[in-house]
XYZ file of C-alpha atoms in Angstrom:
180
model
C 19.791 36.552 -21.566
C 17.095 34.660 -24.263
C 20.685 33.193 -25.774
C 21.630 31.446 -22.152
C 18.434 30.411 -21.402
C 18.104 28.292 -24.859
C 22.184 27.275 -24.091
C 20.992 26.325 -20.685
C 18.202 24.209 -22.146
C 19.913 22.307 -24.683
C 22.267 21.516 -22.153
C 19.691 20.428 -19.836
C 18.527 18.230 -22.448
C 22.314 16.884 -23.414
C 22.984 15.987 -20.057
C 19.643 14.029 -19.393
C 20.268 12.467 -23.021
C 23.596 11.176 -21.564
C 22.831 10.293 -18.248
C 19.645 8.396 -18.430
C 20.388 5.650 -21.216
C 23.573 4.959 -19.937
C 21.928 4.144 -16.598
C 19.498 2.062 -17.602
C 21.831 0.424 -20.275
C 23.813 -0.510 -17.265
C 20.522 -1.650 -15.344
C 19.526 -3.702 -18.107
C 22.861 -5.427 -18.738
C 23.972 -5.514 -15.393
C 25.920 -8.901 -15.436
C 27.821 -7.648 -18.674
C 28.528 -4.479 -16.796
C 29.236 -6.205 -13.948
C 31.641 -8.228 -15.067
C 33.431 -5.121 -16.856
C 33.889 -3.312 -13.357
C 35.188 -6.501 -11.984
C 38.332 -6.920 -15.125
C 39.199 -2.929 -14.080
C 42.570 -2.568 -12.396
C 41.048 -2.493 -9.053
C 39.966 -5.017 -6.366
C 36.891 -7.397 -7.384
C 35.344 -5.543 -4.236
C 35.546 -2.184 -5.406
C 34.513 -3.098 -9.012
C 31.073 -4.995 -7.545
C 30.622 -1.868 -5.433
C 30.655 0.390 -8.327
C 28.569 -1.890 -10.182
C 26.249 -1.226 -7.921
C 26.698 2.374 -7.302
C 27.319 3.892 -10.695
C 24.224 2.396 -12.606
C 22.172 4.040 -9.492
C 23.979 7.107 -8.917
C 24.243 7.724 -12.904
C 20.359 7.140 -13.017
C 19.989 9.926 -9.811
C 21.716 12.108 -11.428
C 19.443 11.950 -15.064
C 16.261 12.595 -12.944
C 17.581 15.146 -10.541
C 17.507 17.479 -14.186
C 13.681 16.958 -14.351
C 12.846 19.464 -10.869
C 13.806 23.153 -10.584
C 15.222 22.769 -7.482
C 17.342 19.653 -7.827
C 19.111 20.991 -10.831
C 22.056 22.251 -8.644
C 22.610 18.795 -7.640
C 22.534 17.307 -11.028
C 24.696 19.671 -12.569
C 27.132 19.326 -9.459
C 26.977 15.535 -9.421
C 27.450 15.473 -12.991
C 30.513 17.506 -13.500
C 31.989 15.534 -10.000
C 31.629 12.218 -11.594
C 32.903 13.343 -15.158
C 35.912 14.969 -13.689
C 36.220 11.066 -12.085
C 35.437 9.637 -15.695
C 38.011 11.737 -17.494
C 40.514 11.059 -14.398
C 39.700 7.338 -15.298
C 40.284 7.130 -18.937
C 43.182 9.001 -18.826
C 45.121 6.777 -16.724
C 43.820 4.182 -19.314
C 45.376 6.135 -22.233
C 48.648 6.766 -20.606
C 48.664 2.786 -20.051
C 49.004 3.409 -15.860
C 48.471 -0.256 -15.365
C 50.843 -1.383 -18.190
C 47.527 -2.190 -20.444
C 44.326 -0.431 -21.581
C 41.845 -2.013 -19.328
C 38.547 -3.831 -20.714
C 35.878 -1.166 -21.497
C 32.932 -0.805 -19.422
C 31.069 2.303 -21.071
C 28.426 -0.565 -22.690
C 26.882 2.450 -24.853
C 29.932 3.922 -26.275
C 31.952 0.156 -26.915
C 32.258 0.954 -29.943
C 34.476 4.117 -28.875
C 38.829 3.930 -28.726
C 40.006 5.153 -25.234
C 41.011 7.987 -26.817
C 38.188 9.203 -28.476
C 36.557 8.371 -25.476
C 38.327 10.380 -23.520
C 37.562 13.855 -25.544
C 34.155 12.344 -25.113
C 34.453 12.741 -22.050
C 36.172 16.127 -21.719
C 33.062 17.558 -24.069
C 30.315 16.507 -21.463
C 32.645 17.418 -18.730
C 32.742 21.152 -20.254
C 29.331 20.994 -20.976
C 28.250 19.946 -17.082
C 30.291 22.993 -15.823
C 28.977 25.008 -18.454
C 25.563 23.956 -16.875
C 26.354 24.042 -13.571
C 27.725 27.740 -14.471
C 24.682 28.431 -15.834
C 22.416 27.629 -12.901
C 24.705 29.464 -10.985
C 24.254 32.648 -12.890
C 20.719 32.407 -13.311
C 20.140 31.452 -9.418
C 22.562 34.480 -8.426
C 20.336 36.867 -10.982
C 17.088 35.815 -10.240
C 15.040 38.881 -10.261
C 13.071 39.876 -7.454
C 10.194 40.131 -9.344
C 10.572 36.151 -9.825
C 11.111 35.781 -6.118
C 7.667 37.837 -5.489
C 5.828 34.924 -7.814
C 7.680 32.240 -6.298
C 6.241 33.573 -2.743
C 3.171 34.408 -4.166
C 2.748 30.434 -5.064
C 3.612 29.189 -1.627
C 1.179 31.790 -0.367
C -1.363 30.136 -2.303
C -0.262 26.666 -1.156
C -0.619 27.976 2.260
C -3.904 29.685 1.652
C -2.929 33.081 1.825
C 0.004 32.423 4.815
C 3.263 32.376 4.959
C 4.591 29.851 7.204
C 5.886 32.006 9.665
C 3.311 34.170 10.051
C -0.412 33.590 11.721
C -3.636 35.061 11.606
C -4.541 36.993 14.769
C -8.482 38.008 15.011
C -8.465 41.917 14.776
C -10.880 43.920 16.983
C -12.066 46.301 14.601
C -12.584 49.957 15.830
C -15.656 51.329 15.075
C -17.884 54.491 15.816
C -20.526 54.476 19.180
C -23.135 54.577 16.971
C -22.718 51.366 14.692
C -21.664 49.338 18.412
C -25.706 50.030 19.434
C -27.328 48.770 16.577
């Protein structure tokens, strides 16, 4: 269990590592980018609306790593848009369009479409791998975890549960102490 954990982490760590600069390379040279997505071997349209989605949803998907509960997401989102990626560059390799079209992966120029491509294949096993993970730990979470997880709302709520409410209780007690 100590082994997954430390796997989950680094992986955690990868995918935040690989997410976050790439968004905010593509935030910071947005007309270079931009004018990448618009040479693809799609419609001008659809490359200036994923150069305005992808910087943004690449960026989402970095910070959704950083809370607990949004991890699900990221790892989700994460393998969903790799699986896109590797789609993507694979139709580049194969020449699809008749030619390798212009790269837009600003970090990784430096990278042939084919080494991009098991590039891409690596973080795609590593987001399932992570998205795996969560899944395992979030199916074998003990109860003894779910007892301090309630036990923090409870303290968040001052003692109360949501659904429940405090109801004044008429304590019973003996003739004697109800005289004095």
């Amino acid at each position: 269990m100590k082994a997954k954990k430390i796997i989950y982490q680094i992986i955690l760590i990868t995918l935040m590592a690989l997410w976050i600069p790439i968004s905010l390379d593509k935030f910071i040279n947005y007309d270079l980018f931009k004018s990448a997505m618009i040479q693809q071997p799609f419609s001008d349209q659809l490359g200036k609306y994923l150069a305005y989605i992808l910087p943004a949803l690449e960026l989402a998907v970095g910070l959704l790593f950083i809370l607990p509960k949004t991890r699900l997401w990221a790892f989700s989102l994460s393998s969903l848009l790799m699986v896109v990626f590797v789609a993507y560059v694979s139709l580049a390799v194969l020449k699809v369009w008749g030619k390798i079209p212009c790269g837009c992966g600003l970090v990784f120029h430096q990278l042939g479409w084919v080494a991009h491509l098991w590039l891409n294949i690596g973080f795609l096993l590593i987001s399932l791998l992570g998205l795996a993970l969560e899944l395992y730990f979030h199916k074998n979470e003990t109860p003894k975890s779910r007892i301090v997880k309630n036990s923090a709302n409870n303290d968040v709520n001052g003692g109360q549960s949501v659904n429940e409410t405090k109801v004044p209780v008429k304590l019973k007690t003996s003739p004697r102490l109800q005289k004095e």
